[in-house]
Coordinates of N, CA and C in Angstrom, one line a residue:
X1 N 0.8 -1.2 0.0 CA 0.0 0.0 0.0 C 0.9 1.2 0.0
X2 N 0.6 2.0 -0.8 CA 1.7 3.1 -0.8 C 0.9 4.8 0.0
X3 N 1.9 4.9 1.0 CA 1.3 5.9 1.4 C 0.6 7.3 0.6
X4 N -0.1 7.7 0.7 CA -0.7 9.2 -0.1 C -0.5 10.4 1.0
X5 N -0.3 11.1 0.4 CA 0.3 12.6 1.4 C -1.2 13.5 1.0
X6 N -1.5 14.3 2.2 CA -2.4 14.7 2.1 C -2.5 16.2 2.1
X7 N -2.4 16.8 0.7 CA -2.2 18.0 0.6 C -3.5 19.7 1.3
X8 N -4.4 18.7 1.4 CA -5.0 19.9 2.1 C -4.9 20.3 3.4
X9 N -4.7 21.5 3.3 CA -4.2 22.1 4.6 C -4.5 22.1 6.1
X10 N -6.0 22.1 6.3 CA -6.7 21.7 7.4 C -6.4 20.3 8.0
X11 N -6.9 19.3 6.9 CA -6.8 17.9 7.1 C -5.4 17.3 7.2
X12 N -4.4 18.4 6.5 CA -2.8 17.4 6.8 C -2.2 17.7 7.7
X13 N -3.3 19.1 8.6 CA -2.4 19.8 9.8 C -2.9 19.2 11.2
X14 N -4.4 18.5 10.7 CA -4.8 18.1 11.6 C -4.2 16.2 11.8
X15 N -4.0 15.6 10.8 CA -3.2 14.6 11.0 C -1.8 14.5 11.7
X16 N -1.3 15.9 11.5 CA 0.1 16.0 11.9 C 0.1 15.9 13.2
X17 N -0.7 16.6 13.8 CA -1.2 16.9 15.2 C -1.2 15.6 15.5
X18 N -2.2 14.7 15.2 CA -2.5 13.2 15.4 C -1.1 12.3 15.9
X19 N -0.9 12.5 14.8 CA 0.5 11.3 15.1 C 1.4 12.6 15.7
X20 N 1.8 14.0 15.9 CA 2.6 14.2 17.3 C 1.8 13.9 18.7
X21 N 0.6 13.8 19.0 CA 0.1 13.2 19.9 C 0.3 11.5 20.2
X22 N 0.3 10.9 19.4 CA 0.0 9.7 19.5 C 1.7 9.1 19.5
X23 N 2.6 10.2 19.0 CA 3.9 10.6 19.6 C 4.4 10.5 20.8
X24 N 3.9 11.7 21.5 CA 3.7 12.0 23.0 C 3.3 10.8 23.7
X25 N 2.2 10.3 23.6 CA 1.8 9.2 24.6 C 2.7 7.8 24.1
X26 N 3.8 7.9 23.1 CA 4.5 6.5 23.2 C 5.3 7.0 24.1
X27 N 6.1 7.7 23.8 CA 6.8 8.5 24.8 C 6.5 8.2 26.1
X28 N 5.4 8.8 26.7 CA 5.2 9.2 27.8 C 4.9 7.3 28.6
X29 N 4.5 6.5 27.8 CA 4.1 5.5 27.7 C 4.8 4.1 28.1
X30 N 6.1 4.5 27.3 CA 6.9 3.3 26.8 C 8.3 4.0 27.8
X31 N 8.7 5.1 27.3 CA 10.1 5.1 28.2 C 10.2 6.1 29.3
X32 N 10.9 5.1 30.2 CA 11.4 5.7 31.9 C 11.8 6.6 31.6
X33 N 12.3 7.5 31.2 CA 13.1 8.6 31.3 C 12.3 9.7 31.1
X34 N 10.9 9.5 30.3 CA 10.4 10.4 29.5 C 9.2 10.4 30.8
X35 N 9.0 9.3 31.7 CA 8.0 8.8 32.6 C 8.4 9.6 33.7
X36 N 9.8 9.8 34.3 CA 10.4 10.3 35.5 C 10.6 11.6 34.8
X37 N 10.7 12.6 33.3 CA 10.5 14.0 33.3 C 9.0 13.8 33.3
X38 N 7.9 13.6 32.8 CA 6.6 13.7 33.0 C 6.4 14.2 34.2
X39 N 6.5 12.6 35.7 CA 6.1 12.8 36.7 C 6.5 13.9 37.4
X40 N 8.1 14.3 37.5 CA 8.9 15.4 37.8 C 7.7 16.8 37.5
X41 N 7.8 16.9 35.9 CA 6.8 17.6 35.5 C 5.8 17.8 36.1
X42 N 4.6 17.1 37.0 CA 3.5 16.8 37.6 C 3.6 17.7 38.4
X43 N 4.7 16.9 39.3 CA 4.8 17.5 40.9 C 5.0 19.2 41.0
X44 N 5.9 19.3 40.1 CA 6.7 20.3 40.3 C 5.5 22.0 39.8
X45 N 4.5 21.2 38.5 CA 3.5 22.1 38.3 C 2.4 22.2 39.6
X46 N 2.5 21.1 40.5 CA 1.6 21.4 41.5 C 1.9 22.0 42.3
X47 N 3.9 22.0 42.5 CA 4.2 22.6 43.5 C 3.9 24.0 43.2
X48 N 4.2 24.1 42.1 CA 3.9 26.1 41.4 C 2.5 26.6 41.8
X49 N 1.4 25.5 41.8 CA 0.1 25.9 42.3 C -0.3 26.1 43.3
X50 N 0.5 25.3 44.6 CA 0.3 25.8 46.0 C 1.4 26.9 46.5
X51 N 2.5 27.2 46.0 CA 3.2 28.0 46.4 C 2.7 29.1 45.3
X52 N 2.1 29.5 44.6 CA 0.8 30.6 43.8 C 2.3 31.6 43.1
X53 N 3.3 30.7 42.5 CA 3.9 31.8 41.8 C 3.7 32.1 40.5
X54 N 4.1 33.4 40.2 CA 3.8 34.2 39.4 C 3.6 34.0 38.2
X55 N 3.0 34.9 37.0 CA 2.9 34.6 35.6 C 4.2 34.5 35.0
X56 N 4.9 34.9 35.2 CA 6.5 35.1 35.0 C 7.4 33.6 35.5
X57 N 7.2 33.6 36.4 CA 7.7 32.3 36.8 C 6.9 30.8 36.2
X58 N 5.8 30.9 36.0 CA 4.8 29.5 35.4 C 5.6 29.8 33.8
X59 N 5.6 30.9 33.4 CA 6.2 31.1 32.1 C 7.8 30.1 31.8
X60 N 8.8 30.6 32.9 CA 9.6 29.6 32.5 C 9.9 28.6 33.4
X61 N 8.9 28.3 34.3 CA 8.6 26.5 35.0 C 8.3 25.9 33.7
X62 N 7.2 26.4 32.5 CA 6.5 25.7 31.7 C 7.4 25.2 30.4
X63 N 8.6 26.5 30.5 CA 9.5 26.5 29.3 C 10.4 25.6 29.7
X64 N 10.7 25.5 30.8 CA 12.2 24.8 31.6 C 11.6 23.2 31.1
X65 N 10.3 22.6 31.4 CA 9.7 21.5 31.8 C 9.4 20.8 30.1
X66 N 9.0 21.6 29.4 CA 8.6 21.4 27.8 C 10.1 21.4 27.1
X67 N 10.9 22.1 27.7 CA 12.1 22.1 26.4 C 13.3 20.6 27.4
X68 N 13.2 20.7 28.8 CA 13.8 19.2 29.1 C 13.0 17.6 28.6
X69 N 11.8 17.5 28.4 CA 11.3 16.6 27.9 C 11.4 16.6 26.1
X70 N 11.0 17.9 25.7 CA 11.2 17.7 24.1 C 12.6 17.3 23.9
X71 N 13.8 17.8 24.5 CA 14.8 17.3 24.4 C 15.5 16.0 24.4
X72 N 14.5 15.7 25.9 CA 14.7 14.1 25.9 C 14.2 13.2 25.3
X73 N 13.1 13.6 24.4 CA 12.5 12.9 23.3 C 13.1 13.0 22.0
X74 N 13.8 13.9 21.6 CA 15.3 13.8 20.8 C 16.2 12.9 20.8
X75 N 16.4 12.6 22.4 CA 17.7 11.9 22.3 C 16.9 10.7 22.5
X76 N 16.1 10.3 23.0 CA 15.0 9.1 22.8 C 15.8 8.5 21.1
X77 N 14.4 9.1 20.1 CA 14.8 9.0 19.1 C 15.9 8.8 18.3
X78 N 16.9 9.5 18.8 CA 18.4 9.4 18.2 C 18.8 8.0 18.3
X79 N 18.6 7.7 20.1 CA 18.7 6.5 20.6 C 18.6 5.3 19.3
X80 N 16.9 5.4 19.2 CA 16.4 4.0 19.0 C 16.9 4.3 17.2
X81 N 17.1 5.3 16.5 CA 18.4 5.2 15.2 C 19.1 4.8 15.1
X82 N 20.1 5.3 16.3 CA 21.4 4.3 16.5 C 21.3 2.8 16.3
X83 N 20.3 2.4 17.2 CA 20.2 1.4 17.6 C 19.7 0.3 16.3
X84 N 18.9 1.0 16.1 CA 18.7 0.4 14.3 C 19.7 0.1 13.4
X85 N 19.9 1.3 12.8 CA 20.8 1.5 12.2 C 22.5 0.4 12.8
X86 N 22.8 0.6 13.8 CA 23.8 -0.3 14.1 C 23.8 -1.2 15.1
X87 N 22.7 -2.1 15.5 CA 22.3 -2.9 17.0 C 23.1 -3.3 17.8
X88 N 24.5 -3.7 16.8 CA 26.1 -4.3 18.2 C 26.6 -2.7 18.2
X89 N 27.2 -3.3 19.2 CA 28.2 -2.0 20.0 C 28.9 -1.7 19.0
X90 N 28.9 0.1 19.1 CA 30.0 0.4 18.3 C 30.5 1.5 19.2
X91 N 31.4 1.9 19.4 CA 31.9 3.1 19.7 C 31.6 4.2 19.0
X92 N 31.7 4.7 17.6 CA 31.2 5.8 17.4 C 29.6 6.2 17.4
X93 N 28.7 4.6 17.8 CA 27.3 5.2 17.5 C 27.3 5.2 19.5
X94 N 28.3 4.6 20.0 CA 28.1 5.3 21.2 C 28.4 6.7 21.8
X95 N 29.4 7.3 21.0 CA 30.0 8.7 21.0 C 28.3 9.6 20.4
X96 N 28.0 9.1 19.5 CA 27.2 10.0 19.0 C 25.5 9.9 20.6
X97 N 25.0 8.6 20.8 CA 24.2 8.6 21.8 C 25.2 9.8 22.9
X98 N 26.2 9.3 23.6 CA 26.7 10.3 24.7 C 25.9 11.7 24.4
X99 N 26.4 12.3 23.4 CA 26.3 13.9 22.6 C 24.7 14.1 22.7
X100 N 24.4 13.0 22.6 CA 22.5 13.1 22.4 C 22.2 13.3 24.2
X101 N 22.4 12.2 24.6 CA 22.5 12.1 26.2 C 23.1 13.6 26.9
X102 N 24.0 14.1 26.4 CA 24.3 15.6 27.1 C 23.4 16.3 27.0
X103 N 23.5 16.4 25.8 CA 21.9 17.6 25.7 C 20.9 18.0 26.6
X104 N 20.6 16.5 27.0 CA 19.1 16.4 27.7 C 19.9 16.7 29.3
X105 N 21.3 16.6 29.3 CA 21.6 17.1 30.5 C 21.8 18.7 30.7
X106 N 21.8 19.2 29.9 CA 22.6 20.5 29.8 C 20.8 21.3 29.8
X107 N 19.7 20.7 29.4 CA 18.6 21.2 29.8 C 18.4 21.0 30.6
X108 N 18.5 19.8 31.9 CA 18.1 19.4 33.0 C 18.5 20.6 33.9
X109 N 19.7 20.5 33.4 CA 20.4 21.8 34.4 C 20.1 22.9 34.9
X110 N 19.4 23.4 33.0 CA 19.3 24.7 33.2 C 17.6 24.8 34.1
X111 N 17.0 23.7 33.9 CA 15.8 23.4 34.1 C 15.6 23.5 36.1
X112 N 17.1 22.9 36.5 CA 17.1 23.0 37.6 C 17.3 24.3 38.4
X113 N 18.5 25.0 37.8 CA 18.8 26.4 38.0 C 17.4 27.5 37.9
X114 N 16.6 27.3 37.2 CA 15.5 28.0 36.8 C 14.5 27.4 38.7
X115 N 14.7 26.8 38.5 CA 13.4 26.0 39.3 C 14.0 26.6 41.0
X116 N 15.2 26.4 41.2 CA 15.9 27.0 42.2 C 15.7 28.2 42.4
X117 N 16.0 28.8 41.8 CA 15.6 30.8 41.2 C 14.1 30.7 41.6
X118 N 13.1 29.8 41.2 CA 11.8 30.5 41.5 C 11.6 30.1 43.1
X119 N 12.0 29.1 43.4 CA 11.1 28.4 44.8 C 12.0 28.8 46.2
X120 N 13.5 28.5 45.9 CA 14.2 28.8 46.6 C 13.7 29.9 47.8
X121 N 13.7 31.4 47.0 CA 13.3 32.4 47.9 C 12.1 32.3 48.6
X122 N 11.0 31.1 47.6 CA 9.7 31.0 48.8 C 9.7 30.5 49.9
X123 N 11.0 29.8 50.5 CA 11.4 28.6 51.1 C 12.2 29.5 52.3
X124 N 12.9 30.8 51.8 CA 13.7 31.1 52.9 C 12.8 32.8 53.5

C-alpha cells in the first residue's frame, strides 16, 4: 500500500497533530526517562500551584519542563536510530548517543537552576 500525502491544509495539519500526539503518549508510555520527566513535570507544576507563583515564573517553570522533555525525546529517538541502524556496540554510535545524552543534560540543568531561582526564595 503506498502511502498518499495529504495535501489539504486543514486535514494534513490536523493529521500532523494526530500522530505528534499519538507521539507523545509512546513517549510518555513506553520510556522511563520520558516517565520520570513527565512525573517530575507533575509534581513540580503542583508545586507552582500551592506555592501561587507568578505569571512570570509559570512562564519559564513551563519553558524549563517542555524544552527538558522535548529534548529528551530527541535523544529518545536518536537513541532508538542508533540502535537500528547499528544494533552491536560500536563506539562511534556510542559517542554520537553520549552527545545526544548531554543535551538532555545541559537542559536538566538549566531546568534545575531555573526551578531553584523561582522556589528557593519561597522557602527562605
Amino acid at each position: 500500500m503506498e502511502f498518499q500525502k495529504d495535501n489539504s491544509f486543514v486535514t494534513g495539519r490536523l493529521k500532523s497533530v494526530t500522530y505528534a500526539f499519538k507521539g507523545a503518549l509512546k513517549l510518555i508510555s513506553t520510556e522511563h526517562s520520558i516517565m520520570v520527566q513527565f512525573s517530575i513535570g507533575i509534581l513540580i507544576s503542583i508545586l507552582g500551584y500551592i506555592m501561587n507563583i507568578s505569571a512570570t515564573e509559570w512562564l519559564f517553570q513551563t519553558l524549563s519542563i517542555g524544552l527538558v522533555m522535548s529534548i529528551e525525546g530527541l535523544n529518545t529517538a536518536v537513541e532508538k536510530i542508533a540502535d537500528f541502524i547499528h544494533p552491536n556496540y560500536s563506539q562511534r554510535i556510542g559517542f554520537i548517543k553520549d552527545i545526544a545524552a548531554g543535551s538532555v543534560f545541559f537542559a536538566a540543568i538549566t531546568a534545575i537552576i531555573i526551578g531553584l531561582i523561582i522556589y528557593v526564595p519561597k522557602f527562605t
